[in-house]
């Protein structure tokens, strides 16, 4: 699964996710990627989110929307909310994976609860940062 | 007024024990290409929606990543792709599932958002919309990668033996 989140200069947010699914999934199985609020979500008032990992877990915990809801209703900042949904909610049901998220304030979070996650970030300086492990 | 973009790229084995410097460099280069594609949109004052679309297209075109060209195989030995995108300005969204054929599923999801009253389309309906939108298609050779085919065979073998080697990355591609 691949995905991107962005905040543009006008402050608008967007998220996009695309996947081939899981190796040896049952034909006909639908994962979290096309399920808005599970694998993908964007709302200018809070954040944009794109998820990757064990899709069934992201669907059951409605991870992308939950992150936004924690920010809007509990006033949590992006990183606090992102860590909770990945290291708490997902891990609680054995869901492996992670997400990338950007906040309305331009902050970003790249949490994951497995061995590694291919991830990257770029800002106005144009310096492309990439990471794999912790 | 600053902008920012972040991305992830599920690519296959990530276990340190099996990672090589050459492979790591390939992955990082693919991620960097995708970052710069989105950056070019944002640096020119473009929309976040266009930036994430551009970045994901680059990742779908790179067979290293589990999307588009590098999609994994299901138990039937076929590929079913999924994609979605969402605009934070007005909560518009598009999604596709059970898709095979269009090279960039994210562009089909965007066509659902921009050319229909729906949010999600599946299978043949999504493929027909892609044709109407003039989006490029690939054939089975275009989408075939030996590494994904081998991962399918390995996973089916382990499943048949009831063994779970815990290699989540092989499952997720």
PDB file of C-alpha atoms in Angstrom:
ATOM      1  CA  UNK A   1       0.000   0.000   0.000  1.00  0.00           C
ATOM      2  CA  UNK A   2       1.177   3.508  -0.825  1.00  0.00           C
ATOM      3  CA  UNK A   3      -0.229   6.855   0.212  1.00  0.00           C
ATOM      4  CA  UNK A   4       0.370  10.557   0.536  1.00  0.00           C
ATOM      5  CA  UNK A   5      -0.972  13.438   2.616  1.00  0.00           C
ATOM      6  CA  UNK A   6      -0.389  17.128   1.975  1.00  0.00           C
ATOM      7  CA  UNK A   7      -1.098  20.641   3.204  1.00  0.00           C
ATOM      8  CA  UNK A   8      -0.824  23.261   0.485  1.00  0.00           C
ATOM      9  CA  UNK A   9       0.192  26.900   0.831  1.00  0.00           C
ATOM     10  CA  UNK A  10      -3.463  27.923   1.166  1.00  0.00           C
ATOM     11  CA  UNK A  11      -3.858  25.564   4.141  1.00  0.00           C
ATOM     12  CA  UNK A  12      -5.953  22.941   2.348  1.00  0.00           C
ATOM     13  CA  UNK A  13      -5.449  19.266   3.217  1.00  0.00           C
ATOM     14  CA  UNK A  14      -5.795  16.134   1.104  1.00  0.00           C
ATOM     15  CA  UNK A  15      -5.060  12.407   1.368  1.00  0.00           C
ATOM     16  CA  UNK A  16      -4.627   9.656  -1.228  1.00  0.00           C
ATOM     17  CA  UNK A  17      -4.036   5.897  -0.825  1.00  0.00           C
ATOM     18  CA  UNK A  18      -3.558   3.065  -3.360  1.00  0.00           C
ATOM     19  CA  UNK A  19      -2.884  -0.623  -2.945  1.00  0.00           C
ATOM     20  CA  UNK A  20      -2.693  -4.092  -4.426  1.00  0.00           C
ATOM     21  CA  UNK A  21      -4.054  -5.415  -1.111  1.00  0.00           C
ATOM     22  CA  UNK A  22      -2.527  -8.340   0.759  1.00  0.00           C
ATOM     23  CA  UNK A  23      -0.542 -11.217  -0.748  1.00  0.00           C
ATOM     24  CA  UNK A  24      -2.790 -14.304  -1.030  1.00  0.00           C
ATOM     25  CA  UNK A  25      -5.888 -12.404   0.042  1.00  0.00           C
ATOM     26  CA  UNK A  26      -9.156 -14.092  -0.908  1.00  0.00           C
ATOM     27  CA  UNK A  27     -10.300 -12.915  -4.320  1.00  0.00           C
ATOM     28  CA  UNK A  28     -13.026 -10.355  -3.641  1.00  0.00           C
ATOM     29  CA  UNK A  29     -11.594  -9.204  -0.300  1.00  0.00           C
ATOM     30  CA  UNK A  30     -11.873  -5.465   0.230  1.00  0.00           C
ATOM     31  CA  UNK A  31      -9.362  -3.757   2.519  1.00  0.00           C
ATOM     32  CA  UNK A  32      -9.230  -0.407   4.334  1.00  0.00           C
ATOM     33  CA  UNK A  33      -7.813   1.599   1.432  1.00  0.00           C
ATOM     34  CA  UNK A  34     -11.107   2.361  -0.362  1.00  0.00           C
ATOM     35  CA  UNK A  35     -12.995   2.712   2.957  1.00  0.00           C
ATOM     36  CA  UNK A  36     -13.028   6.413   3.825  1.00  0.00           C
ATOM     37  CA  UNK A  37     -12.434   6.965   7.526  1.00  0.00           C
ATOM     38  CA  UNK A  38     -10.536   3.668   7.775  1.00  0.00           C
ATOM     39  CA  UNK A  39      -7.564   3.927   5.372  1.00  0.00           C
ATOM     40  CA  UNK A  40      -8.010   7.464   4.054  1.00  0.00           C
ATOM     41  CA  UNK A  41      -9.480  10.670   5.451  1.00  0.00           C
ATOM     42  CA  UNK A  42      -9.065  14.455   5.034  1.00  0.00           C
ATOM     43  CA  UNK A  43     -10.729  17.384   6.791  1.00  0.00           C
ATOM     44  CA  UNK A  44      -9.289  20.918   6.670  1.00  0.00           C
ATOM     45  CA  UNK A  45     -10.274  21.496  10.313  1.00  0.00           C
ATOM     46  CA  UNK A  46      -8.057  18.703  11.626  1.00  0.00           C
ATOM     47  CA  UNK A  47      -5.848  16.486   9.458  1.00  0.00           C
ATOM     48  CA  UNK A  48      -5.306  14.344   6.381  1.00  0.00           C
ATOM     49  CA  UNK A  49      -4.471  10.653   6.945  1.00  0.00           C
ATOM     50  CA  UNK A  50      -3.313   7.707   4.803  1.00  0.00           C
ATOM     51  CA  UNK A  51      -2.866   4.255   6.392  1.00  0.00           C
ATOM     52  CA  UNK A  52      -0.953   1.062   5.568  1.00  0.00           C
ATOM     53  CA  UNK A  53      -0.893  -2.389   7.134  1.00  0.00           C
ATOM     54  CA  UNK A  54      -3.388  -5.034   8.228  1.00  0.00           C
ATOM     55  CA  UNK A  55      -6.456  -3.528   6.589  1.00  0.00           C
ATOM     56  CA  UNK A  56      -9.057  -5.431   8.597  1.00  0.00           C
ATOM     57  CA  UNK A  57      -7.734  -3.810  11.778  1.00  0.00           C
ATOM     58  CA  UNK A  58      -7.863  -0.297  10.328  1.00  0.00           C
ATOM     59  CA  UNK A  59     -11.470  -0.927   9.242  1.00  0.00           C
ATOM     60  CA  UNK A  60     -12.520  -2.213  12.665  1.00  0.00           C
ATOM     61  CA  UNK A  61     -10.902   0.707  14.498  1.00  0.00           C
ATOM     62  CA  UNK A  62     -11.881   3.287  11.852  1.00  0.00           C
ATOM     63  CA  UNK A  63      -8.354   4.576  12.290  1.00  0.00           C
ATOM     64  CA  UNK A  64      -8.167   7.558   9.918  1.00  0.00           C
ATOM     65  CA  UNK A  65     -11.401   9.122  11.160  1.00  0.00           C
ATOM     66  CA  UNK A  66     -10.601   8.335  14.788  1.00  0.00           C
ATOM     67  CA  UNK A  67      -7.389  10.344  14.482  1.00  0.00           C
ATOM     68  CA  UNK A  68      -9.337  13.352  13.206  1.00  0.00           C
ATOM     69  CA  UNK A  69     -12.032  12.899  15.870  1.00  0.00           C
ATOM     70  CA  UNK A  70      -9.484  12.837  18.700  1.00  0.00           C
ATOM     71  CA  UNK A  71      -8.119  16.150  17.459  1.00  0.00           C
ATOM     72  CA  UNK A  72     -11.544  17.770  16.967  1.00  0.00           C
ATOM     73  CA  UNK A  73     -13.276  16.488  20.102  1.00  0.00           C
ATOM     74  CA  UNK A  74     -10.479  15.972  22.595  1.00  0.00           C
ATOM     75  CA  UNK A  75      -8.249  18.777  21.425  1.00  0.00           C
ATOM     76  CA  UNK A  76      -5.268  16.412  21.039  1.00  0.00           C
ATOM     77  CA  UNK A  77      -2.419  17.540  18.809  1.00  0.00           C
ATOM     78  CA  UNK A  78      -1.679  15.524  15.674  1.00  0.00           C
ATOM     79  CA  UNK A  79       1.220  13.459  17.021  1.00  0.00           C
ATOM     80  CA  UNK A  80      -0.547  12.563  20.265  1.00  0.00           C
ATOM     81  CA  UNK A  81      -3.662  11.438  18.422  1.00  0.00           C
ATOM     82  CA  UNK A  82      -1.654   9.578  15.745  1.00  0.00           C
ATOM     83  CA  UNK A  83       0.381   7.698  18.317  1.00  0.00           C
ATOM     84  CA  UNK A  84      -2.753   6.679  20.203  1.00  0.00           C
ATOM     85  CA  UNK A  85      -4.566   5.235  17.183  1.00  0.00           C
ATOM     86  CA  UNK A  86      -1.475   3.330  15.975  1.00  0.00           C
ATOM     87  CA  UNK A  87       0.340   2.313  19.153  1.00  0.00           C
ATOM     88  CA  UNK A  88      -2.867   1.996  21.216  1.00  0.00           C
ATOM     89  CA  UNK A  89      -6.070   1.228  19.322  1.00  0.00           C
ATOM     90  CA  UNK A  90      -4.510  -0.874  16.532  1.00  0.00           C
ATOM     91  CA  UNK A  91      -1.999  -2.657  18.743  1.00  0.00           C
ATOM     92  CA  UNK A  92      -4.858  -3.512  21.118  1.00  0.00           C
ATOM     93  CA  UNK A  93      -6.365  -5.798  18.449  1.00  0.00           C
ATOM     94  CA  UNK A  94      -3.038  -6.981  17.028  1.00  0.00           C
ATOM     95  CA  UNK A  95      -3.238  -4.722  13.998  1.00  0.00           C
ATOM     96  CA  UNK A  96       0.206  -4.243  12.390  1.00  0.00           C
ATOM     97  CA  UNK A  97       0.915  -1.127  10.367  1.00  0.00           C
ATOM     98  CA  UNK A  98       1.194   2.608  10.429  1.00  0.00           C
ATOM     99  CA  UNK A  99       0.062   5.852   8.863  1.00  0.00           C
ATOM    100  CA  UNK A 100       1.174   9.235   7.613  1.00  0.00           C
ATOM    101  CA  UNK A 101      -0.763  12.316   8.655  1.00  0.00           C
ATOM    102  CA  UNK A 102      -0.488  16.078   8.240  1.00  0.00           C
ATOM    103  CA  UNK A 103      -2.290  18.618  10.407  1.00  0.00           C
ATOM    104  CA  UNK A 104      -4.020  21.877   9.563  1.00  0.00           C
ATOM    105  CA  UNK A 105      -1.059  23.624  11.243  1.00  0.00           C
ATOM    106  CA  UNK A 106       1.430  21.903   8.917  1.00  0.00           C
ATOM    107  CA  UNK A 107       2.679  19.433  11.530  1.00  0.00           C
ATOM    108  CA  UNK A 108       3.078  15.812  10.431  1.00  0.00           C
ATOM    109  CA  UNK A 109       3.242  12.357  12.022  1.00  0.00           C
ATOM    110  CA  UNK A 110       4.584   9.034  10.688  1.00  0.00           C
ATOM    111  CA  UNK A 111       3.887   6.434  13.423  1.00  0.00           C
ATOM    112  CA  UNK A 112       4.086   2.658  12.897  1.00  0.00           C
ATOM    113  CA  UNK A 113       3.916  -0.338  15.252  1.00  0.00           C
ATOM    114  CA  UNK A 114       5.830  -2.905  13.173  1.00  0.00           C
ATOM    115  CA  UNK A 115       9.497  -3.469  12.222  1.00  0.00           C
ATOM    116  CA  UNK A 116       9.613  -0.696   9.663  1.00  0.00           C
ATOM    117  CA  UNK A 117       7.633   1.509   7.312  1.00  0.00           C
ATOM    118  CA  UNK A 118       8.825   3.028   4.051  1.00  0.00           C
ATOM    119  CA  UNK A 119       8.058   6.697   4.548  1.00  0.00           C
ATOM    120  CA  UNK A 120       9.125  10.169   3.529  1.00  0.00           C
ATOM    121  CA  UNK A 121       8.536  13.864   4.054  1.00  0.00           C
ATOM    122  CA  UNK A 122       9.252  17.077   2.145  1.00  0.00           C
ATOM    123  CA  UNK A 123       8.667  20.750   2.933  1.00  0.00           C
ATOM    124  CA  UNK A 124       9.385  24.191   1.452  1.00  0.00           C
ATOM    125  CA  UNK A 125      13.162  23.624   1.538  1.00  0.00           C
ATOM    126  CA  UNK A 126      12.697  20.792  -0.983  1.00  0.00           C
ATOM    127  CA  UNK A 127      14.852  18.409   1.043  1.00  0.00           C
ATOM    128  CA  UNK A 128      13.388  14.904   0.630  1.00  0.00           C
ATOM    129  CA  UNK A 129      13.701  12.898   3.849  1.00  0.00           C
ATOM    130  CA  UNK A 130      13.109   9.105   3.659  1.00  0.00           C
ATOM    131  CA  UNK A 131      13.023   6.469   6.399  1.00  0.00           C
ATOM    132  CA  UNK A 132      12.566   2.707   6.694  1.00  0.00           C
ATOM    133  CA  UNK A 133      13.258   1.587  10.247  1.00  0.00           C
ATOM    134  CA  UNK A 134      13.021   3.517  13.493  1.00  0.00           C
TER     135      UNK A 134
ATOM    136  CA  UNK B   1       1.667  29.778   4.241  1.00  0.00           C
ATOM    137  CA  UNK B   2       4.135  26.904   4.249  1.00  0.00           C
ATOM    138  CA  UNK B   3       3.299  23.576   2.691  1.00  0.00           C
ATOM    139  CA  UNK B   4       4.206  20.009   3.609  1.00  0.00           C
ATOM    140  CA  UNK B   5       3.844  16.501   2.192  1.00  0.00           C
ATOM    141  CA  UNK B   6       4.365  13.069   3.752  1.00  0.00           C
ATOM    142  CA  UNK B   7       4.026   9.620   2.212  1.00  0.00           C
ATOM    143  CA  UNK B   8       4.360   5.893   2.790  1.00  0.00           C
ATOM    144  CA  UNK B   9       5.250   3.159   0.317  1.00  0.00           C
ATOM    145  CA  UNK B  10       4.599  -0.509   1.176  1.00  0.00           C
ATOM    146  CA  UNK B  11       7.246  -2.332  -0.797  1.00  0.00           C
ATOM    147  CA  UNK B  12       7.752  -5.868   0.389  1.00  0.00           C
ATOM    148  CA  UNK B  13      10.268  -7.474   2.675  1.00  0.00           C
ATOM    149  CA  UNK B  14      11.325  -4.967   5.244  1.00  0.00           C
ATOM    150  CA  UNK B  15      12.962  -7.356   7.678  1.00  0.00           C
ATOM    151  CA  UNK B  16      16.414  -6.051   8.484  1.00  0.00           C
ATOM    152  CA  UNK B  17      17.811  -9.540   8.116  1.00  0.00           C
ATOM    153  CA  UNK B  18      16.917  -9.637   4.429  1.00  0.00           C
ATOM    154  CA  UNK B  19      17.454  -5.999   3.469  1.00  0.00           C
ATOM    155  CA  UNK B  20      20.454  -5.203   1.269  1.00  0.00           C
ATOM    156  CA  UNK B  21      22.098  -1.818   0.703  1.00  0.00           C
ATOM    157  CA  UNK B  22      21.230  -1.952  -2.982  1.00  0.00           C
ATOM    158  CA  UNK B  23      17.557  -2.660  -2.306  1.00  0.00           C
ATOM    159  CA  UNK B  24      17.406  -0.003   0.393  1.00  0.00           C
ATOM    160  CA  UNK B  25      18.832   2.541  -2.037  1.00  0.00           C
ATOM    161  CA  UNK B  26      16.223   1.577  -4.647  1.00  0.00           C
ATOM    162  CA  UNK B  27      13.381   2.006  -2.181  1.00  0.00           C
ATOM    163  CA  UNK B  28      14.653   5.357  -0.941  1.00  0.00           C
ATOM    164  CA  UNK B  29      15.095   6.593  -4.509  1.00  0.00           C
ATOM    165  CA  UNK B  30      11.508   5.608  -5.322  1.00  0.00           C
ATOM    166  CA  UNK B  31      10.200   7.418  -2.249  1.00  0.00           C
ATOM    167  CA  UNK B  32      12.262  10.504  -3.109  1.00  0.00           C
ATOM    168  CA  UNK B  33      10.885  10.584  -6.673  1.00  0.00           C
ATOM    169  CA  UNK B  34       7.359  10.523  -5.290  1.00  0.00           C
ATOM    170  CA  UNK B  35       8.160  13.258  -2.776  1.00  0.00           C
ATOM    171  CA  UNK B  36       9.546  15.516  -5.488  1.00  0.00           C
ATOM    172  CA  UNK B  37       6.510  14.953  -7.693  1.00  0.00           C
ATOM    173  CA  UNK B  38       4.241  16.275  -4.933  1.00  0.00           C
ATOM    174  CA  UNK B  39       6.712  18.992  -4.013  1.00  0.00           C
ATOM    175  CA  UNK B  40       6.676  20.352  -7.575  1.00  0.00           C
ATOM    176  CA  UNK B  41       2.908  20.884  -7.331  1.00  0.00           C
ATOM    177  CA  UNK B  42       3.022  22.517  -3.889  1.00  0.00           C
ATOM    178  CA  UNK B  43       6.045  24.726  -4.641  1.00  0.00           C
ATOM    179  CA  UNK B  44       4.158  26.103  -7.648  1.00  0.00           C
ATOM    180  CA  UNK B  45       1.252  27.058  -5.364  1.00  0.00           C
ATOM    181  CA  UNK B  46      -0.813  24.037  -6.392  1.00  0.00           C
ATOM    182  CA  UNK B  47      -3.496  22.175  -4.494  1.00  0.00           C
ATOM    183  CA  UNK B  48      -2.866  19.541  -1.844  1.00  0.00           C
ATOM    184  CA  UNK B  49      -5.228  17.243  -3.781  1.00  0.00           C
ATOM    185  CA  UNK B  50      -3.078  17.522  -6.905  1.00  0.00           C
ATOM    186  CA  UNK B  51       0.103  16.994  -4.898  1.00  0.00           C
ATOM    187  CA  UNK B  52      -1.036  13.744  -3.266  1.00  0.00           C
ATOM    188  CA  UNK B  53      -2.381  12.518  -6.609  1.00  0.00           C
ATOM    189  CA  UNK B  54       0.993  13.192  -8.285  1.00  0.00           C
ATOM    190  CA  UNK B  55       2.961  11.459  -5.529  1.00  0.00           C
ATOM    191  CA  UNK B  56       0.771   8.354  -5.509  1.00  0.00           C
ATOM    192  CA  UNK B  57       0.939   8.062  -9.325  1.00  0.00           C
ATOM    193  CA  UNK B  58       4.732   7.872  -9.074  1.00  0.00           C
ATOM    194  CA  UNK B  59       4.493   5.115  -6.458  1.00  0.00           C
ATOM    195  CA  UNK B  60       1.905   3.206  -8.540  1.00  0.00           C
ATOM    196  CA  UNK B  61       4.241   3.302 -11.553  1.00  0.00           C
ATOM    197  CA  UNK B  62       7.188   1.882  -9.568  1.00  0.00           C
ATOM    198  CA  UNK B  63       6.943  -1.955  -9.385  1.00  0.00           C
ATOM    199  CA  UNK B  64       8.833  -1.939  -6.081  1.00  0.00           C
ATOM    200  CA  UNK B  65       5.719  -0.693  -4.287  1.00  0.00           C
ATOM    201  CA  UNK B  66       2.526  -2.646  -3.635  1.00  0.00           C
ATOM    202  CA  UNK B  67       0.146  -0.553  -5.740  1.00  0.00           C
ATOM    203  CA  UNK B  68      -0.529  -0.212  -9.433  1.00  0.00           C
ATOM    204  CA  UNK B  69       2.279  -1.896 -11.346  1.00  0.00           C
ATOM    205  CA  UNK B  70       3.724  -3.654  -8.271  1.00  0.00           C
ATOM    206  CA  UNK B  71       0.400  -4.932  -6.910  1.00  0.00           C
ATOM    207  CA  UNK B  72       0.442  -8.237  -5.028  1.00  0.00           C
ATOM    208  CA  UNK B  73      -1.495 -11.330  -6.120  1.00  0.00           C
ATOM    209  CA  UNK B  74      -4.565 -12.851  -4.462  1.00  0.00           C
ATOM    210  CA  UNK B  75      -5.302 -16.530  -3.883  1.00  0.00           C
ATOM    211  CA  UNK B  76      -6.691 -16.810  -7.411  1.00  0.00           C
ATOM    212  CA  UNK B  77      -3.382 -15.560  -8.852  1.00  0.00           C
ATOM    213  CA  UNK B  78      -4.999 -12.342 -10.036  1.00  0.00           C
ATOM    214  CA  UNK B  79      -4.654  -8.725  -8.918  1.00  0.00           C
ATOM    215  CA  UNK B  80      -7.394  -6.531  -7.496  1.00  0.00           C
ATOM    216  CA  UNK B  81      -6.432  -2.951  -6.843  1.00  0.00           C
ATOM    217  CA  UNK B  82      -7.987  -0.384  -4.546  1.00  0.00           C
ATOM    218  CA  UNK B  83      -7.520   3.350  -4.116  1.00  0.00           C
ATOM    219  CA  UNK B  84      -9.156   6.384  -2.560  1.00  0.00           C
ATOM    220  CA  UNK B  85      -8.595  10.070  -2.082  1.00  0.00           C
ATOM    221  CA  UNK B  86     -10.276  12.828  -0.116  1.00  0.00           C
ATOM    222  CA  UNK B  87     -10.283  16.623  -0.304  1.00  0.00           C
ATOM    223  CA  UNK B  88     -10.207  18.297   3.108  1.00  0.00           C
ATOM    224  CA  UNK B  89     -11.836  21.456   1.760  1.00  0.00           C
ATOM    225  CA  UNK B  90     -15.299  19.994   1.233  1.00  0.00           C
ATOM    226  CA  UNK B  91     -15.037  16.309   2.187  1.00  0.00           C
ATOM    227  CA  UNK B  92     -15.384  15.277  -1.462  1.00  0.00           C
ATOM    228  CA  UNK B  93     -13.973  11.810  -2.012  1.00  0.00           C
ATOM    229  CA  UNK B  94     -13.508   9.061  -4.580  1.00  0.00           C
ATOM    230  CA  UNK B  95     -12.678   5.374  -4.160  1.00  0.00           C
ATOM    231  CA  UNK B  96     -12.325   2.239  -6.275  1.00  0.00           C
ATOM    232  CA  UNK B  97     -12.035  -1.425  -5.403  1.00  0.00           C
ATOM    233  CA  UNK B  98     -11.751  -4.762  -7.202  1.00  0.00           C
ATOM    234  CA  UNK B  99     -10.010  -2.938 -10.062  1.00  0.00           C
ATOM    235  CA  UNK B 100      -7.677  -4.356 -12.730  1.00  0.00           C
ATOM    236  CA  UNK B 101      -6.466  -2.630 -15.889  1.00  0.00           C
ATOM    237  CA  UNK B 102      -5.945   1.101 -15.332  1.00  0.00           C
ATOM    238  CA  UNK B 103      -2.270   1.816 -14.638  1.00  0.00           C
ATOM    239  CA  UNK B 104      -3.123   4.409 -11.973  1.00  0.00           C
ATOM    240  CA  UNK B 105      -6.025   3.392  -9.718  1.00  0.00           C
ATOM    241  CA  UNK B 106      -5.730   6.727  -7.862  1.00  0.00           C
ATOM    242  CA  UNK B 107      -6.690   8.530 -11.086  1.00  0.00           C
ATOM    243  CA  UNK B 108      -9.763   6.298 -11.369  1.00  0.00           C
ATOM    244  CA  UNK B 109     -10.713   7.152  -7.780  1.00  0.00           C
ATOM    245  CA  UNK B 110     -10.358  10.802  -8.715  1.00  0.00           C
ATOM    246  CA  UNK B 111     -12.565  10.258 -11.771  1.00  0.00           C
ATOM    247  CA  UNK B 112     -15.235   8.764  -9.493  1.00  0.00           C
ATOM    248  CA  UNK B 113     -15.053  11.924  -7.371  1.00  0.00           C
ATOM    249  CA  UNK B 114     -15.079  14.343 -10.296  1.00  0.00           C
ATOM    250  CA  UNK B 115     -17.199  12.598 -12.920  1.00  0.00           C
ATOM    251  CA  UNK B 116     -19.908  10.821 -10.922  1.00  0.00           C
ATOM    252  CA  UNK B 117     -22.267  11.522  -8.044  1.00  0.00           C
ATOM    253  CA  UNK B 118     -20.870   8.489  -6.200  1.00  0.00           C
ATOM    254  CA  UNK B 119     -17.990   7.976  -3.775  1.00  0.00           C
ATOM    255  CA  UNK B 120     -17.004   4.377  -4.529  1.00  0.00           C
ATOM    256  CA  UNK B 121     -17.140   2.221  -7.653  1.00  0.00           C
ATOM    257  CA  UNK B 122     -15.950  -1.378  -8.000  1.00  0.00           C
ATOM    258  CA  UNK B 123     -14.760  -3.782 -10.681  1.00  0.00           C
ATOM    259  CA  UNK B 124     -15.998  -3.398 -14.251  1.00  0.00           C
ATOM    260  CA  UNK B 125     -17.923  -0.191 -13.516  1.00  0.00           C
ATOM    261  CA  UNK B 126     -14.710   1.439 -12.313  1.00  0.00           C
ATOM    262  CA  UNK B 127     -12.789   0.134 -15.343  1.00  0.00           C
ATOM    263  CA  UNK B 128     -15.456   1.496 -17.721  1.00  0.00           C
ATOM    264  CA  UNK B 129     -15.272   4.906 -16.050  1.00  0.00           C
ATOM    265  CA  UNK B 130     -11.473   4.829 -16.518  1.00  0.00           C
ATOM    266  CA  UNK B 131     -11.948   4.134 -20.236  1.00  0.00           C
ATOM    267  CA  UNK B 132     -14.455   6.998 -20.536  1.00  0.00           C
ATOM    268  CA  UNK B 133     -11.957   9.269 -18.783  1.00  0.00           C
ATOM    269  CA  UNK B 134      -9.253   8.221 -21.267  1.00  0.00           C
ATOM    270  CA  UNK B 135      -6.956   6.832 -18.556  1.00  0.00           C
ATOM    271  CA  UNK B 136      -4.089   4.513 -19.617  1.00  0.00           C
ATOM    272  CA  UNK B 137      -4.460   0.737 -19.163  1.00  0.00           C
ATOM    273  CA  UNK B 138      -1.847  -2.008 -18.691  1.00  0.00           C
ATOM    274  CA  UNK B 139      -2.073  -5.725 -19.455  1.00  0.00           C
ATOM    275  CA  UNK B 140      -1.117  -8.688 -17.285  1.00  0.00           C
ATOM    276  CA  UNK B 141       2.522  -8.445 -18.404  1.00  0.00           C
ATOM    277  CA  UNK B 142       2.619  -4.796 -17.369  1.00  0.00           C
ATOM    278  CA  UNK B 143       1.427  -5.669 -13.861  1.00  0.00           C
ATOM    279  CA  UNK B 144       3.488  -8.841 -13.416  1.00  0.00           C
ATOM    280  CA  UNK B 145       6.512  -8.824 -11.060  1.00  0.00           C
ATOM    281  CA  UNK B 146       8.354 -12.040 -10.246  1.00  0.00           C
ATOM    282  CA  UNK B 147       8.877 -10.991  -6.631  1.00  0.00           C
ATOM    283  CA  UNK B 148       5.132 -10.663  -6.033  1.00  0.00           C
ATOM    284  CA  UNK B 149       4.437 -13.970  -7.789  1.00  0.00           C
ATOM    285  CA  UNK B 150       7.071 -15.688  -5.635  1.00  0.00           C
ATOM    286  CA  UNK B 151       5.582 -14.085  -2.496  1.00  0.00           C
ATOM    287  CA  UNK B 152       2.193 -15.532  -3.438  1.00  0.00           C
ATOM    288  CA  UNK B 153       3.647 -19.028  -3.893  1.00  0.00           C
ATOM    289  CA  UNK B 154       5.479 -18.765  -0.559  1.00  0.00           C
ATOM    290  CA  UNK B 155       2.405 -17.528   1.273  1.00  0.00           C
ATOM    291  CA  UNK B 156       0.160 -20.241  -0.200  1.00  0.00           C
ATOM    292  CA  UNK B 157       2.745 -22.866   0.789  1.00  0.00           C
ATOM    293  CA  UNK B 158       2.922 -21.565   4.360  1.00  0.00           C
ATOM    294  CA  UNK B 159      -0.864 -21.310   4.573  1.00  0.00           C
ATOM    295  CA  UNK B 160      -1.196 -24.928   3.382  1.00  0.00           C
ATOM    296  CA  UNK B 161       1.217 -26.025   6.123  1.00  0.00           C
ATOM    297  CA  UNK B 162      -0.563 -23.863   8.695  1.00  0.00           C
ATOM    298  CA  UNK B 163       2.668 -21.939   9.331  1.00  0.00           C
ATOM    299  CA  UNK B 164       2.662 -18.199  10.083  1.00  0.00           C
ATOM    300  CA  UNK B 165       6.227 -16.911   9.782  1.00  0.00           C
ATOM    301  CA  UNK B 166       5.091 -13.494  11.059  1.00  0.00           C
ATOM    302  CA  UNK B 167       6.536 -11.754   8.024  1.00  0.00           C
ATOM    303  CA  UNK B 168       3.825  -9.112   7.847  1.00  0.00           C
ATOM    304  CA  UNK B 169       5.722  -7.300   5.118  1.00  0.00           C
ATOM    305  CA  UNK B 170       5.545 -10.276   2.730  1.00  0.00           C
ATOM    306  CA  UNK B 171       1.783 -10.335   3.277  1.00  0.00           C
ATOM    307  CA  UNK B 172       1.385  -6.620   2.810  1.00  0.00           C
ATOM    308  CA  UNK B 173       3.874  -6.376  -0.062  1.00  0.00           C
TER     309      UNK B 173
END
